[in-house]
Coordinates of N, CA and C and ligand atoms in Angstrom, one line a residue:
M466 N -110.9 70.9 -12.3 CA -111.1 70.1 -11.0 C -112.6 70.1 -10.6
N467 N -113.0 68.9 -10.2 CA -114.4 68.7 -9.7 C -114.6 69.6 -8.5
D468 N -115.8 69.8 -8.1 CA -116.2 70.5 -6.9 C -115.5 69.8 -5.7
F469 N -115.7 68.4 -5.7 CA -115.0 67.6 -4.7 C -113.7 67.1 -5.3
A470 N -112.6 67.2 -4.5 CA -111.4 66.7 -5.1 C -110.8 65.6 -4.2
I471 N -110.4 64.5 -4.8 CA -109.8 63.4 -4.1 C -108.3 63.4 -4.3
A472 N -107.6 63.4 -3.1 CA -106.1 63.6 -3.1 C -105.4 62.5 -2.4
P473 N -105.1 61.4 -3.2 CA -104.4 60.3 -2.6 C -103.0 60.7 -2.0
S474 N -102.8 60.3 -0.8 CA -101.5 60.6 -0.1 C -100.5 59.5 -0.5
I475 N -99.4 59.9 -1.2 CA -98.5 58.9 -1.7 C -97.6 58.3 -0.6
L476 N -97.8 58.8 0.6 CA -97.1 58.2 1.8 C -97.4 56.7 1.8
A477 N -98.6 56.3 1.4 CA -99.0 54.9 1.4 C -98.8 54.2 0.1
A478 N -98.2 54.8 -0.8 CA -97.9 54.2 -2.1 C -96.6 53.3 -2.0
D479 N -96.3 52.5 -3.0 CA -95.1 51.7 -3.1 C -94.0 52.6 -3.6
F480 N -93.1 53.1 -2.7 CA -92.1 54.0 -3.2 C -91.1 53.5 -4.2
A481 N -91.0 52.2 -4.3 CA -90.1 51.6 -5.3 C -90.7 51.7 -6.7
R482 N -92.0 52.0 -6.7 CA -92.7 52.1 -8.0 C -93.5 53.4 -8.0
L483 N -92.9 54.5 -7.5 CA -93.8 55.7 -7.2 C -94.4 56.3 -8.5
G484 N -93.6 56.4 -9.6 CA -94.2 57.0 -10.8 C -95.4 56.3 -11.3
E485 N -95.3 55.0 -11.3 CA -96.3 54.1 -11.8 C -97.6 54.2 -10.9
E486 N -97.3 54.2 -9.6 CA -98.4 54.3 -8.6 C -99.2 55.6 -8.8
V487 N -98.5 56.7 -9.0 CA -99.1 58.0 -9.2 C -99.9 58.0 -10.5
D488 N -99.3 57.4 -11.5 CA -100.0 57.3 -12.8 C -101.3 56.5 -12.6
N489 N -101.2 55.4 -11.9 CA -102.4 54.5 -11.8 C -103.5 55.2 -11.0
V490 N -103.1 55.9 -9.9 CA -104.2 56.5 -9.1 C -104.8 57.7 -9.8
L491 N -104.0 58.4 -10.6 CA -104.6 59.5 -11.4 C -105.5 58.9 -12.5
A492 N -105.1 57.8 -13.1 CA -105.9 57.2 -14.2 C -107.2 56.7 -13.6
A493 N -107.2 56.3 -12.3 CA -108.4 55.8 -11.6 C -109.3 57.0 -11.2
G494 N -108.9 58.2 -11.5 CA -109.8 59.3 -11.3 C -109.5 60.3 -10.1
A495 N -108.3 60.1 -9.5 CA -107.9 61.0 -8.5 C -107.6 62.4 -9.1
D496 N -107.7 63.5 -8.3 CA -107.6 64.8 -8.8 C -106.3 65.5 -8.5
I497 N -105.7 65.2 -7.3 CA -104.6 65.9 -6.7 C -103.6 64.9 -6.1
V498 N -102.3 65.1 -6.2 CA -101.4 64.2 -5.6 C -101.0 64.9 -4.2
H499 N -101.3 64.2 -3.1 CA -100.9 64.7 -1.8 C -99.5 64.2 -1.4
F500 N -98.6 65.1 -1.1 CA -97.2 64.8 -1.0 C -96.8 65.2 0.4
D501 N -96.6 64.2 1.3 CA -96.3 64.5 2.7 C -94.8 64.6 3.0
V502 N -94.4 65.7 3.5 CA -92.9 66.0 3.7 C -92.7 66.0 5.2
M503 N -91.9 65.1 5.7 CA -91.7 65.0 7.2 C -90.2 65.0 7.5
D504 N -89.8 65.7 8.6 CA -88.4 66.0 8.8 C -87.8 65.4 10.0
N505 N -88.5 64.5 10.7 CA -88.0 63.9 12.0 C -87.6 65.0 13.0
H506 N -88.3 66.1 13.0 CA -88.0 67.2 13.9 C -89.4 67.8 14.3
Y507 N -90.1 68.4 13.3 CA -91.4 68.9 13.6 C -92.4 67.7 13.8
V508 N -92.2 66.6 13.1 CA -92.9 65.4 13.3 C -91.9 64.2 13.4
P509 N -92.3 63.2 14.2 CA -91.3 62.1 14.4 C -91.2 61.1 13.3
N510 N -91.0 61.5 12.1 CA -90.9 60.6 10.9 C -90.2 61.4 9.8
L511 N -89.6 60.6 8.9 CA -88.8 61.2 7.8 C -89.3 60.7 6.5
T512 N -89.6 61.6 5.6 CA -90.1 61.1 4.3 C -89.3 61.6 3.1
I513 N -90.0 62.4 2.3 CA -89.5 62.8 1.0 C -89.3 64.3 0.8
G514 N -88.5 64.7 -0.1 CA -88.2 66.1 -0.3 C -88.4 66.6 -1.8
P515 N -87.9 67.7 -2.1 CA -88.1 68.3 -3.5 C -87.6 67.4 -4.6
L516 N -86.5 66.7 -4.4 CA -86.0 65.8 -5.4 C -87.1 64.8 -6.0
V517 N -87.9 64.3 -5.0 CA -89.0 63.4 -5.4 C -90.1 64.1 -6.1
C518 N -90.4 65.3 -5.7 CA -91.4 66.1 -6.4 C -91.0 66.3 -7.9
D519 N -89.7 66.7 -8.0 CA -89.2 67.0 -9.3 C -89.2 65.7 -10.2
A520 N -88.9 64.6 -9.6 CA -88.9 63.3 -10.3 C -90.3 63.0 -10.8
L521 N -91.3 63.3 -10.0 CA -92.7 63.0 -10.5 C -93.0 63.9 -11.7
R522 N -92.6 65.2 -11.6 CA -92.9 66.1 -12.7 C -92.1 65.6 -14.0
N523 N -90.9 65.2 -13.8 CA -90.1 64.7 -15.0 C -90.7 63.4 -15.5
H524 N -91.3 62.6 -14.7 CA -92.0 61.4 -15.1 C -93.2 61.7 -15.9
G525 N -93.7 62.9 -15.8 CA -94.8 63.3 -16.7 C -96.1 63.6 -15.9
V526 N -96.0 63.7 -14.6 CA -97.2 64.0 -13.8 C -97.6 65.5 -14.0
T527 N -98.8 65.7 -14.5 CA -99.3 67.1 -14.7 C -100.4 67.5 -13.7
A528 N -100.9 66.6 -12.9 CA -101.9 66.9 -11.9 C -101.3 67.8 -10.9
P529 N -102.2 68.6 -10.2 CA -101.7 69.4 -9.1 C -101.0 68.6 -8.0
I530 N -99.9 69.0 -7.6 CA -99.2 68.4 -6.5 C -99.3 69.3 -5.2
D531 N -99.9 68.7 -4.2 CA -100.2 69.4 -2.9 C -99.2 69.0 -1.9
V532 N -98.2 69.9 -1.7 CA -97.1 69.6 -0.8 C -97.5 70.0 0.6
H533 N -97.6 69.0 1.5 CA -97.9 69.2 2.9 C -96.6 69.2 3.7
L534 N -96.2 70.4 4.1 CA -94.9 70.5 4.8 C -95.1 70.2 6.3
M535 N -94.5 69.1 6.8 CA -94.5 68.9 8.2 C -93.0 69.0 8.6
V536 N -92.5 70.3 8.4 CA -91.1 70.5 8.7 C -91.0 71.9 9.4
K537 N -89.9 72.0 10.2 CA -89.6 73.2 10.9 C -88.1 73.5 10.8
P538 N -87.6 74.6 10.4 CA -88.3 75.7 9.9 C -88.9 75.5 8.5
V539 N -89.7 76.4 8.1 CA -90.5 76.2 6.8 C -89.8 76.9 5.6
D540 N -89.4 78.2 5.8 CA -89.1 79.1 4.7 C -88.0 78.6 3.8
R541 N -87.0 78.0 4.4 CA -85.8 77.6 3.6 C -86.2 76.6 2.5
I542 N -87.1 75.8 2.7 CA -87.4 74.7 1.7 C -88.5 75.2 0.7
I543 N -89.2 76.3 0.9 CA -90.3 76.7 0.0 C -89.8 76.9 -1.4
P544 N -88.7 77.7 -1.7 CA -88.3 77.9 -3.1 C -87.9 76.6 -3.8
D545 N -87.3 75.7 -3.0 CA -86.9 74.4 -3.6 C -88.2 73.6 -4.1
F546 N -89.2 73.6 -3.3 CA -90.4 72.9 -3.7 C -91.1 73.6 -4.9
A547 N -91.1 74.9 -4.9 CA -91.6 75.7 -6.0 C -90.9 75.3 -7.3
K548 N -89.6 75.3 -7.3 CA -88.8 74.9 -8.4 C -89.1 73.4 -8.8
A549 N -89.4 72.6 -7.9 CA -89.6 71.2 -8.1 C -91.0 70.9 -8.7
G550 N -91.8 72.0 -8.8 CA -93.1 71.8 -9.4 C -94.3 71.6 -8.5
A551 N -94.2 72.1 -7.3 CA -95.3 72.0 -6.3 C -96.4 73.0 -6.8
S552 N -97.7 72.6 -6.7 CA -98.8 73.5 -7.0 C -99.3 74.2 -5.8
Y553 N -99.5 73.4 -4.7 CA -99.9 74.0 -3.4 C -98.7 73.7 -2.5
I554 N -98.4 74.7 -1.6 CA -97.5 74.4 -0.5 C -98.2 74.8 0.8
T555 N -98.4 73.8 1.7 CA -99.1 74.1 2.9 C -98.2 73.8 4.1
F556 N -98.3 74.6 5.2 CA -97.5 74.4 6.3 C -98.3 74.6 7.6
H557 N -97.7 74.2 8.7 CA -98.3 74.3 10.0 C -97.9 75.6 10.7
P558 N -98.9 76.4 11.1 CA -98.5 77.7 11.7 C -97.5 77.6 12.8
E559 N -97.5 76.5 13.6 CA -96.6 76.4 14.7 C -95.2 76.2 14.2
A560 N -95.0 75.9 13.0 CA -93.7 75.6 12.5 C -93.0 76.8 11.8
S561 N -93.7 77.9 11.7 CA -93.1 79.1 11.2 C -93.1 80.2 12.2
E562 N -92.0 80.9 12.3 CA -91.9 82.1 13.2 C -92.8 83.2 12.7
H563 N -92.9 83.2 11.4 CA -93.5 84.4 10.7 C -94.5 83.9 9.6
V564 N -95.7 83.6 10.1 CA -96.7 82.9 9.2 C -97.0 83.8 8.0
D565 N -97.2 85.1 8.2 CA -97.5 85.9 7.0 C -96.4 86.0 6.0
R566 N -95.2 86.0 6.5 CA -94.0 86.0 5.6 C -93.9 84.7 4.8
S567 N -94.2 83.6 5.5 CA -94.1 82.3 4.8 C -95.2 82.2 3.7
L568 N -96.4 82.7 4.0 CA -97.4 82.7 3.0 C -97.0 83.5 1.8
G569 N -96.4 84.7 2.1 CA -96.0 85.6 1.0 C -94.9 85.0 0.2
L570 N -94.0 84.2 0.8 CA -92.9 83.6 0.1 C -93.5 82.5 -0.9
I571 N -94.5 81.8 -0.4 CA -95.1 80.7 -1.3 C -95.7 81.4 -2.5
K572 N -96.4 82.5 -2.3 CA -97.1 83.2 -3.4 C -96.1 83.8 -4.3
E573 N -95.0 84.4 -3.8 CA -94.0 85.0 -4.6 C -93.3 83.9 -5.5
Q574 N -93.3 82.7 -5.0 CA -92.7 81.6 -5.8 C -93.7 81.0 -6.8
G575 N -94.9 81.6 -6.9 CA -95.9 81.2 -7.9 C -96.7 80.0 -7.5
C576 N -96.7 79.6 -6.2 CA -97.5 78.5 -5.8 C -98.8 79.0 -5.0
K577 N -99.7 78.0 -4.8 CA -100.9 78.3 -4.0 C -100.5 78.0 -2.5
T578 N -101.1 78.8 -1.6 CA -100.7 78.7 -0.2 C -101.8 77.9 0.6
G579 N -101.3 77.4 1.7 CA -102.3 76.7 2.6 C -101.7 76.7 4.1
L580 N -102.6 76.8 5.0 CA -102.3 76.6 6.4 C -102.9 75.3 6.9
V581 N -102.1 74.6 7.8 CA -102.6 73.3 8.2 C -102.8 73.3 9.8
F582 N -103.9 72.7 10.2 CA -104.3 72.8 11.6 C -104.3 71.4 12.2
N583 N -103.4 71.2 13.2 CA -103.4 70.0 14.0 C -104.7 69.9 14.7
P584 N -105.1 68.7 15.2 CA -106.3 68.5 15.9 C -106.5 69.5 17.1
A585 N -105.5 69.9 17.8 CA -105.6 70.8 18.9 C -105.3 72.2 18.6
T586 N -105.0 72.5 17.3 CA -104.6 73.9 16.9 C -105.9 74.7 16.6
P587 N -106.0 75.9 17.2 CA -107.2 76.7 16.9 C -107.2 77.3 15.6
L588 N -108.4 77.6 15.0 CA -108.4 78.2 13.7 C -108.1 79.7 13.8
S589 N -107.9 80.2 15.0 CA -107.7 81.7 15.2 C -106.4 82.2 14.4
H590 N -105.5 81.3 14.1 CA -104.4 81.7 13.3 C -104.8 82.3 11.9
L591 N -106.0 82.0 11.5 CA -106.5 82.5 10.2 C -106.9 83.9 10.2
E592 N -107.2 84.5 11.4 CA -107.9 85.7 11.5 C -107.4 86.8 10.6
Y593 N -106.1 87.0 10.6 CA -105.5 88.2 9.9 C -104.9 87.8 8.5
V594 N -105.0 86.5 8.1 CA -104.4 86.1 6.9 C -105.3 85.3 5.9
L595 N -106.6 85.4 6.3 CA -107.5 84.6 5.5 C -107.5 84.9 4.0
D596 N -107.2 86.2 3.7 CA -107.2 86.6 2.3 C -105.9 86.2 1.6
K597 N -105.0 85.6 2.3 CA -103.7 85.1 1.7 C -103.6 83.6 1.6
V598 N -104.7 83.0 1.9 CA -104.7 81.5 2.0 C -105.6 80.9 0.9
D599 N -105.1 80.0 0.1 CA -105.8 79.3 -0.9 C -106.4 78.0 -0.5
M600 N -105.9 77.5 0.6 CA -106.4 76.2 1.2 C -106.2 76.2 2.7
I601 N -107.3 75.6 3.3 CA -107.2 75.4 4.8 C -107.2 73.8 4.9
L602 N -106.2 73.3 5.6 CA -106.1 71.8 5.7 C -106.3 71.5 7.2
L603 N -107.4 70.8 7.5 CA -107.6 70.3 8.9 C -107.1 68.9 9.0
M604 N -106.2 68.7 10.0 CA -105.7 67.4 10.2 C -106.7 66.7 11.1
S605 N -107.1 65.4 10.6 CA -108.1 64.6 11.4 C -107.3 63.5 12.1
V606 N -106.0 63.6 12.1 CA -105.1 62.7 13.0 C -104.0 63.6 13.4
N607 N -103.2 63.2 14.3 CA -101.9 63.9 14.6 C -100.9 63.6 13.5
P608 N -100.2 64.6 13.0 CA -99.4 64.4 11.8 C -98.2 63.5 12.2
G609 N -97.7 62.8 11.2 CA -96.5 62.0 11.3 C -96.6 60.6 10.7
F610 N -97.8 60.1 10.7 CA -97.9 58.7 10.2 C -99.2 58.5 9.5
G611 N -99.2 57.6 8.5 CA -100.4 57.2 7.8 C -101.1 56.1 8.7
G612 N -102.3 55.7 8.3 CA -103.0 54.6 8.8 C -103.6 54.8 10.2
Q613 N -103.7 56.1 10.7 CA -104.4 56.3 12.0 C -105.9 56.5 11.8
S614 N -106.6 56.5 13.0 CA -108.0 56.6 12.9 C -108.5 58.1 12.9
F615 N -109.5 58.4 12.2 CA -110.1 59.7 12.1 C -110.6 60.2 13.5
I616 N -110.2 61.4 13.8 CA -110.6 62.0 15.1 C -112.0 62.7 14.9
P617 N -113.1 62.2 15.5 CA -114.4 62.7 15.2 C -114.6 64.2 15.5
Q618 N -113.9 64.8 16.4 CA -114.1 66.3 16.7 C -113.8 67.1 15.4
T619 N -113.1 66.5 14.5 CA -112.8 67.3 13.2 C -114.0 67.7 12.5
L620 N -115.1 66.9 12.7 CA -116.4 67.3 12.0 C -116.9 68.7 12.4
Q621 N -116.8 68.9 13.7 CA -117.3 70.2 14.2 C -116.4 71.3 13.7
K622 N -115.1 71.0 13.7 CA -114.1 72.0 13.3 C -114.3 72.3 11.8
L623 N -114.6 71.3 11.0 CA -114.8 71.5 9.6 C -116.0 72.5 9.4
Q624 N -117.0 72.3 10.2 CA -118.2 73.2 10.1 C -117.9 74.6 10.3
V625 N -117.0 74.8 11.4 CA -116.6 76.2 11.7 C -115.7 76.8 10.5
A626 N -114.8 76.0 10.0 CA -113.9 76.4 8.9 C -114.8 76.7 7.7
R627 N -115.8 75.9 7.4 CA -116.6 76.1 6.2 C -117.3 77.4 6.3
K628 N -117.8 77.7 7.5 CA -118.6 79.0 7.8 C -117.6 80.2 7.5
M629 N -116.4 80.1 8.1 CA -115.4 81.1 7.9 C -115.2 81.4 6.4
I630 N -115.0 80.3 5.7 CA -114.7 80.5 4.2 C -115.9 81.1 3.5
D631 N -117.1 80.6 3.8 CA -118.2 81.1 3.1 C -118.5 82.6 3.4
E632 N -118.3 82.9 4.7 CA -118.5 84.3 5.0 C -117.4 85.2 4.5
S633 N -116.2 84.7 4.2 CA -115.2 85.5 3.7 C -115.4 85.9 2.2
G634 N -116.1 85.0 1.5 CA -116.3 85.2 0.1 C -115.0 84.8 -0.7
H635 N -114.0 84.4 -0.1 CA -112.7 84.0 -0.8 C -112.8 82.6 -1.4
D636 N -112.1 82.4 -2.4 CA -112.0 81.1 -3.0 C -110.9 80.2 -2.3
I637 N -111.4 79.5 -1.3 CA -110.4 78.7 -0.5 C -110.9 77.3 -0.4
R638 N -110.0 76.4 -0.7 CA -110.4 74.9 -0.6 C -110.3 74.5 0.9
L639 N -111.2 73.6 1.3 CA -111.1 73.1 2.7 C -110.8 71.6 2.6
E640 N -109.6 71.3 3.0 CA -109.0 69.9 2.8 C -109.0 69.3 4.2
V641 N -109.2 67.9 4.2 CA -109.1 67.2 5.4 C -108.1 66.0 5.2
D642 N -107.4 65.7 6.2 CA -106.2 64.7 6.1 C -106.1 63.8 7.3
G643 N -106.3 62.5 7.1 CA -106.1 61.5 8.1 C -107.3 60.7 8.4
G644 N -107.1 59.4 8.1 CA -108.2 58.4 8.4 C -109.4 58.5 7.5
I645 N -109.3 59.1 6.3 CA -110.4 59.2 5.4 C -110.5 58.0 4.5
K646 N -111.7 57.4 4.6 CA -112.0 56.1 3.8 C -113.3 56.3 3.1
A647 N -113.6 55.3 2.2 CA -114.9 55.4 1.6 C -116.1 55.4 2.6
D648 N -115.9 54.8 3.8 CA -117.0 54.7 4.7 C -117.2 55.9 5.6
N649 N -116.3 56.9 5.5 CA -116.6 58.1 6.3 C -116.5 59.4 5.5
I650 N -116.2 59.3 4.2 CA -116.0 60.5 3.3 C -117.2 61.3 3.2
R651 N -118.4 60.6 3.2 CA -119.7 61.3 3.1 C -120.0 62.3 4.2
E652 N -119.7 61.8 5.5 CA -120.0 62.7 6.6 C -119.0 63.8 6.7
V653 N -117.8 63.5 6.2 CA -116.7 64.6 6.2 C -117.1 65.6 5.2
A654 N -117.6 65.2 4.1 CA -118.1 66.2 3.0 C -119.3 67.0 3.5
A655 N -120.2 66.3 4.2 CA -121.4 67.0 4.7 C -121.0 68.0 5.8
A656 N -119.9 67.8 6.5 CA -119.4 68.8 7.5 C -118.8 70.0 6.8
G657 N -118.5 69.9 5.5 CA -117.9 71.1 4.8 C -116.7 70.9 4.0
A658 N -116.0 69.8 4.1 CA -114.8 69.6 3.4 C -115.1 69.4 1.9
D659 N -114.1 69.9 1.0 CA -114.3 69.7 -0.4 C -113.1 69.0 -1.0
T660 N -112.0 68.7 -0.2 CA -110.8 68.1 -0.7 C -110.4 67.0 0.3
F661 N -110.2 65.8 -0.2 CA -110.1 64.7 0.7 C -108.8 63.9 0.5
V662 N -107.9 64.0 1.5 CA -106.7 63.3 1.4 C -107.0 61.8 1.9
S663 N -106.5 60.9 1.2 CA -106.6 59.5 1.7 C -105.4 58.7 1.3
G664 N -104.7 58.2 2.3 CA -103.5 57.4 2.0 C -103.8 55.9 2.0
S665 N -103.9 55.3 3.2 CA -104.2 53.9 3.3 C -105.6 53.6 2.8
G666 N -106.5 54.5 2.8 CA -107.8 54.3 2.3 C -107.9 54.0 0.8
I667 N -106.9 54.5 0.1 CA -106.8 54.3 -1.4 C -105.7 53.3 -1.7
F668 N -104.5 53.5 -1.2 CA -103.4 52.6 -1.6 C -103.5 51.2 -0.9
G669 N -104.2 51.2 0.2 CA -104.3 49.9 0.9 C -103.1 49.6 1.7
S670 N -102.9 48.3 2.0 CA -101.8 47.9 2.9 C -100.5 47.8 2.0
A671 N -99.4 47.7 2.6 CA -98.1 47.7 1.9 C -97.9 46.6 0.9
N672 N -98.5 45.5 1.2 CA -98.3 44.4 0.2 C -99.5 44.0 -0.6
N673 N -100.4 45.0 -0.7 CA -101.6 44.8 -1.5 C -101.8 46.0 -2.4
K674 N -100.9 46.1 -3.5 CA -101.0 47.3 -4.4 C -101.6 46.8 -5.7
D675 N -102.9 46.6 -5.7 CA -103.5 46.2 -7.0 C -104.1 47.5 -7.6
P676 N -103.6 48.0 -8.8 CA -104.1 49.2 -9.4 C -105.6 49.1 -9.7
N677 N -106.1 47.9 -9.9 CA -107.5 47.8 -10.2 C -108.4 48.2 -9.0
Q678 N -107.8 48.0 -7.8 CA -108.5 48.4 -6.6 C -108.6 49.9 -6.5
Y679 N -107.7 50.7 -7.1 CA -107.8 52.1 -7.1 C -109.1 52.6 -7.8
D680 N -109.4 52.0 -8.9 CA -110.6 52.4 -9.7 C -111.8 52.2 -8.8
S681 N -111.9 51.0 -8.2 CA -113.1 50.7 -7.4 C -113.2 51.6 -6.2
I682 N -112.1 51.8 -5.5 CA -112.1 52.6 -4.3 C -112.5 54.1 -4.6
I683 N -111.9 54.6 -5.6 CA -112.2 56.0 -6.0 C -113.6 56.1 -6.5
K684 N -114.1 55.2 -7.2 CA -115.5 55.2 -7.6 C -116.4 55.1 -6.4
Q685 N -116.1 54.2 -5.4 CA -116.9 54.2 -4.2 C -116.9 55.5 -3.5
M686 N -115.8 56.2 -3.4 CA -115.7 57.5 -2.8 C -116.6 58.5 -3.5
R687 N -116.5 58.5 -4.8 CA -117.3 59.4 -5.6 C -118.8 59.2 -5.5
D688 N -119.2 57.9 -5.4 CA -120.6 57.5 -5.2 C -121.1 58.1 -3.8
E689 N -120.2 57.9 -2.8 CA -120.6 58.5 -1.5 C -120.7 60.0 -1.6
L690 N -119.8 60.6 -2.3 CA -119.8 62.1 -2.3 C -121.0 62.6 -3.1
A691 N -121.5 61.8 -4.1 CA -122.7 62.2 -4.8 C -123.9 62.2 -4.0
K692 N -123.9 61.6 -2.8 CA -125.1 61.5 -2.0 C -125.1 62.8 -1.0
V693 N -124.1 63.6 -1.0 CA -124.0 64.7 -0.1 C -125.0 65.8 -0.5
Ligands
DX5_1049 C1 -100.2 62.2 8.2 C2 -100.2 62.7 6.7 C3 -101.3 62.1 5.9 C4 -101.3 60.6 5.8 C5 -102.7 60.2 5.7 O1 -99.3 63.0 8.9 O2 -100.3 64.1 6.7 O3 -101.4 62.7 4.7 O4 -100.6 60.1 4.7 O5 -102.8 58.8 5.8 P1 -104.1 58.0 6.0 O6 -105.1 58.4 4.9 O7 -103.7 56.6 5.9 O8 -104.6 58.4 7.4
ZN1050 ZN1 -100.7 65.0 4.7

């Protein structure tokens, strides 16, 4: 994996052609498949579950799959996603009664762990579990929908999270999710992020799915990142 990783959110892909969409975006140079799981309970939307993750693996996808759980409760579904081929499983601390236990469960199942922070959620949840976390995901929108605008306060939060990671000496990725496009990825990277989720920024609008556009958008993002 490159130092900077681009993680297209398949939430904005054409679900009727999901395998092909994921192949195209990976062929265009994406590093990670970001997989948004919503339950119409923790967030007001409903998306995809382990079956779809399994289907992507059976289709031949070998890239890391980054499962972002926006579900409550969390623990019941962790083993199912591990079996379905998830690489990372991240969850929101508010959605688990026992954050340390959920992190342990993800590890036991052989996956990498991550905690996700909503715009208003403090990073203090990390204080006693930083050594058990492989990824910190900062939401730069409120979770539940693609296509929202980047919340600028995330930049300052990224700087704080970057400092925590560097001071800990642990190998932890710092991911950001929501409203990331080629025109703001550079300042987000400069604030400390190394992993960039982008849904509508890469896949574009619902009726404009031109795989050639994925090459040029991902290249534009890489060019911006090269300037950091
Ligand atoms: C929002 C999801 C995001 C979403 C990002 O709850 O977690 O991953 O797909 O979409 P864009 O990049 O369009 O903001
Ligand atoms: Zn997400």
